[in-house]
Coordinates of C-alpha atoms in Angstrom, one line a residue:
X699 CA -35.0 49.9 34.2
X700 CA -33.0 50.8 31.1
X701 CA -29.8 51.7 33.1
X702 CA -27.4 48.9 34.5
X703 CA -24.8 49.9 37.9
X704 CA -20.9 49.9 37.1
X705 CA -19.0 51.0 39.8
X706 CA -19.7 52.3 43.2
X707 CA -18.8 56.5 43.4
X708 CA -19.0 57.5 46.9
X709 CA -21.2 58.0 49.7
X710 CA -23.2 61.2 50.7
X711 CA -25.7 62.7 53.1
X712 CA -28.3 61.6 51.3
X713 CA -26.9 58.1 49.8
X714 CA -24.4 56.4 47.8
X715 CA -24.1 57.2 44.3
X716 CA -22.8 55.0 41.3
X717 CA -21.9 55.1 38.4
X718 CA -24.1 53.5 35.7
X719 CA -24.9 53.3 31.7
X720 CA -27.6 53.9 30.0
X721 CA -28.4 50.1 28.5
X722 CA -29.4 51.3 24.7
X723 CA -27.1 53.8 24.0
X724 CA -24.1 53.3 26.5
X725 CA -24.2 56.6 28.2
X726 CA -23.0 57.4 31.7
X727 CA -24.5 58.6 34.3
X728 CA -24.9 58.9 37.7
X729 CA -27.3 56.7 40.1
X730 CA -28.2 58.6 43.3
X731 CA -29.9 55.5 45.7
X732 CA -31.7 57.3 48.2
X733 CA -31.7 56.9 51.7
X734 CA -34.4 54.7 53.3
X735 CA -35.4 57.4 55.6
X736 CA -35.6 59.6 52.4
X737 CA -36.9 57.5 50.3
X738 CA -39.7 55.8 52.2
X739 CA -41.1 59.4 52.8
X740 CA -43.6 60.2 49.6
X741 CA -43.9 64.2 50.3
X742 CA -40.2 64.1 49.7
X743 CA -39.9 61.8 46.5
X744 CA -42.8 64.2 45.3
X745 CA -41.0 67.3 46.3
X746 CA -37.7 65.7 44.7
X747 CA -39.8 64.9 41.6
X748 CA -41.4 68.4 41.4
X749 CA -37.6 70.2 42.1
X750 CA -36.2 68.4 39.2
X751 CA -38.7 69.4 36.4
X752 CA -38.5 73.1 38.0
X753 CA -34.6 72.8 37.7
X754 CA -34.7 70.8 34.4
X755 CA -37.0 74.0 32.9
X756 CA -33.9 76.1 33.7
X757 CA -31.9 74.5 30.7
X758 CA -28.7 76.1 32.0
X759 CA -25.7 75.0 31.1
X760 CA -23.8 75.2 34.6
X761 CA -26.6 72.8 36.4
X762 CA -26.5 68.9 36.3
X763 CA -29.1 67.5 34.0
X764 CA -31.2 65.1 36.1
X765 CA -32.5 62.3 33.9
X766 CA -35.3 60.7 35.7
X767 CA -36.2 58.9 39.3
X768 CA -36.4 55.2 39.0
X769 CA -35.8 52.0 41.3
X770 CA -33.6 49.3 42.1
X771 CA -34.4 45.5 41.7
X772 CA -34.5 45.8 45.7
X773 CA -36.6 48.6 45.3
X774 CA -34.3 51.3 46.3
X775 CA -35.4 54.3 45.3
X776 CA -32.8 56.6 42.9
X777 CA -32.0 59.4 41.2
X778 CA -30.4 59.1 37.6
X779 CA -28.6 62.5 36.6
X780 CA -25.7 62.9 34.0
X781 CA -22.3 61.5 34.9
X782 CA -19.6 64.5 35.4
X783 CA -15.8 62.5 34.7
X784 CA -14.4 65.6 37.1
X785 CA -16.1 64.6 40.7
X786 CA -16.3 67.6 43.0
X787 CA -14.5 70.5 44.0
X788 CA -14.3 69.2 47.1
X789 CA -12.6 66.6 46.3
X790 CA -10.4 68.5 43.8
X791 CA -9.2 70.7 46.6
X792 CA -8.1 68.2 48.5
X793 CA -5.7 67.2 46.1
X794 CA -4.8 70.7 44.6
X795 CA -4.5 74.0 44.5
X796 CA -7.1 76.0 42.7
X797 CA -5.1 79.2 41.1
X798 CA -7.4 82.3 41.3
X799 CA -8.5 82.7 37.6
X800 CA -9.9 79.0 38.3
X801 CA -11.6 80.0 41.5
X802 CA -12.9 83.1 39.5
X803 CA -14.1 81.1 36.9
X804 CA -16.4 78.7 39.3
X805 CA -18.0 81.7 40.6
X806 CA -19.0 83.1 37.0
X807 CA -20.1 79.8 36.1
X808 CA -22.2 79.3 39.5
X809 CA -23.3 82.4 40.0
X810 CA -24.7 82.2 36.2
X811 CA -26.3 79.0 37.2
X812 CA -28.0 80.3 40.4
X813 CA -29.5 83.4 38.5
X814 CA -31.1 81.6 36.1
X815 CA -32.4 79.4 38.5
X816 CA -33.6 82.3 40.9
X817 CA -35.2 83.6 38.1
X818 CA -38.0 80.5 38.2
X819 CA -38.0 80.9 42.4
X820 CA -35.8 77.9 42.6
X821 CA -33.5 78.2 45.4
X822 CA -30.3 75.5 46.2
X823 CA -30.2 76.3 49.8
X824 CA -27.0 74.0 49.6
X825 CA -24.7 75.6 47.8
X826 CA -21.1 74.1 48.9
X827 CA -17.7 72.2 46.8
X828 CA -19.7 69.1 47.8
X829 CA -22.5 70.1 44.9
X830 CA -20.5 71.6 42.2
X831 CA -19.2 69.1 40.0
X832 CA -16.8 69.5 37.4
X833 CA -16.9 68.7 33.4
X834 CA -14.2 66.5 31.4
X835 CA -14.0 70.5 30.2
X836 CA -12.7 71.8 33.1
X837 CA -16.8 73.7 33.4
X838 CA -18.3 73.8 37.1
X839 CA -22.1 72.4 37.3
X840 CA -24.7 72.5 40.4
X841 CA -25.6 69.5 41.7
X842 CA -28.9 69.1 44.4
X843 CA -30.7 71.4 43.8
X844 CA -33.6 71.9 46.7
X845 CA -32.6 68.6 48.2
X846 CA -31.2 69.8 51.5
X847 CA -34.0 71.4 52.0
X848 CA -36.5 69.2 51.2
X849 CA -35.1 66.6 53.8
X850 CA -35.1 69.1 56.2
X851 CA -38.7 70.0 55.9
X852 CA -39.7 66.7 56.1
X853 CA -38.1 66.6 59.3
X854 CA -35.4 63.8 58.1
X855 CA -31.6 64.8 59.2
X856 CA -29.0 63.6 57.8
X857 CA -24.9 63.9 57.6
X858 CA -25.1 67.0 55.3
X859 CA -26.5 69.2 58.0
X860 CA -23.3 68.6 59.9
X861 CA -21.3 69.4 56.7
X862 CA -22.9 72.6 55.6
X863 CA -22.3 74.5 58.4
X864 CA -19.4 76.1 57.4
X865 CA -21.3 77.6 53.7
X866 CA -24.8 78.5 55.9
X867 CA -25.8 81.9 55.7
X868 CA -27.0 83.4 58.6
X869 CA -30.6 83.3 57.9
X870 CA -30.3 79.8 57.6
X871 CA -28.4 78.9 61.0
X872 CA -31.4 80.9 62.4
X873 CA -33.7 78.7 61.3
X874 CA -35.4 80.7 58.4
X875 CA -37.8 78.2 56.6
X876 CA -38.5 80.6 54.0
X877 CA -34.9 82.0 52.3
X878 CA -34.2 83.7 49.2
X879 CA -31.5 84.4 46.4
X880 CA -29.2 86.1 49.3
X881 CA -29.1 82.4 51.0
X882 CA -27.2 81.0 47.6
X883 CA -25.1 84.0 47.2
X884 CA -23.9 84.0 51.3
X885 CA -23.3 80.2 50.1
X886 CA -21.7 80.8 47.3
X887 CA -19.1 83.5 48.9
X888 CA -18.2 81.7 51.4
X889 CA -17.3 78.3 48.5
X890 CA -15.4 80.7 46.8
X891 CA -13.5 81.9 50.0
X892 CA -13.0 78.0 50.9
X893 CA -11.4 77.4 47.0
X894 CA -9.2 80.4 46.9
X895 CA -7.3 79.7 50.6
X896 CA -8.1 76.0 50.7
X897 CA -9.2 76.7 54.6
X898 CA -12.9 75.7 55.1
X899 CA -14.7 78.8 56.5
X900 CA -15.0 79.2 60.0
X901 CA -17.2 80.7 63.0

């Protein structure tokens, strides 16, 4: 209610995403529809609910602003977040070459992001190019925060767990259910390694 779809974006782990505006005001954003598996599971739509006020509390600059959670006329659940005209880095990288002072910038942007968020005890556990989105200013911003793991816990798999391997820290290939800052910053180091060679990281 309130938002109207425009375009389809892509399709994720977790579901497609489109773009939409905001019917009073014409603003852009993003609409997340949820999986049905995800979305038919209430522990995780709370959990989702409760991740985005924490995240929201944060206030920082370098992490997506997530709007509200709504439905679809069908009834598809969704997620409404702001609308970032610059997609992902993983996408970016696919069609160029980051030069280092880029790739340095990302991290001190991220890495700012992930502090402050560490500093409430929220933890991304999902830190890849897939989640860091880029600004019509050239500014990187997290994306998903807690969602990965979320699904997970509620025993729900999905694509992404076949694309994260390559950013997973250790602890979390081991099957560690409770992780910590280290987790994002293994993440983080091994996005950064992927931006500045263009070679995903490999075991």
């Amino acid at each position: 209610s309130g938002y109207r779809v425009t375009s389809r974006l892509g399709v994720g782990g977790m579901g497609i995403v489109y773009q939409g505006e905001q019917e009073t005001i014409g603003k852009r954003v993003a609409i997340k529809v949820l999986r049905p598996e995800i979305a038919d599971n209430p522990e995780v739509v709370q959990r989702l609910v409760a991740e985005a006020r924490a995240v929201n509390k944060v206030g920082h600059r370098g992490i997506i602003d997530v709007f509200g959670f709504g439905s679809l006329p069908d009834g598809r659940q969704c997620i409404v977040m702001e609308y970032l005209v610059g997609g992902s880095l993983h996408d970016r990288i696919r069609e160029v070459h980051l030069s280092v002072p880029e790739v340095v910038l990302v991290g001190q942007e991220v890495a700012s992001a992930l502090l402050a968020a560490h500093a409430l005890g929220v933890i991304h556990r999902d830190v890849k190019p897939h989640n860091l989105l880029v600004s019509g200013f050239g500014h990187a911003k997290v994306a998903d925060f807690g969602i990965a793991a979320l699904v997970r816990d509620s025993g729900v798999r999905t694509q992404t767990q076949s694309l994260t391997l390559a950013y997973a820290s250790p602890e979390e290939l081991d099957g560690a259910i409770d992780v910590g800052p280290p987790t994002d910053v293994y993440s983080l180091a091994a996005t950064l390694a992927h931006l500045t060679t263009g070679v995903k990281p490999s075991f």
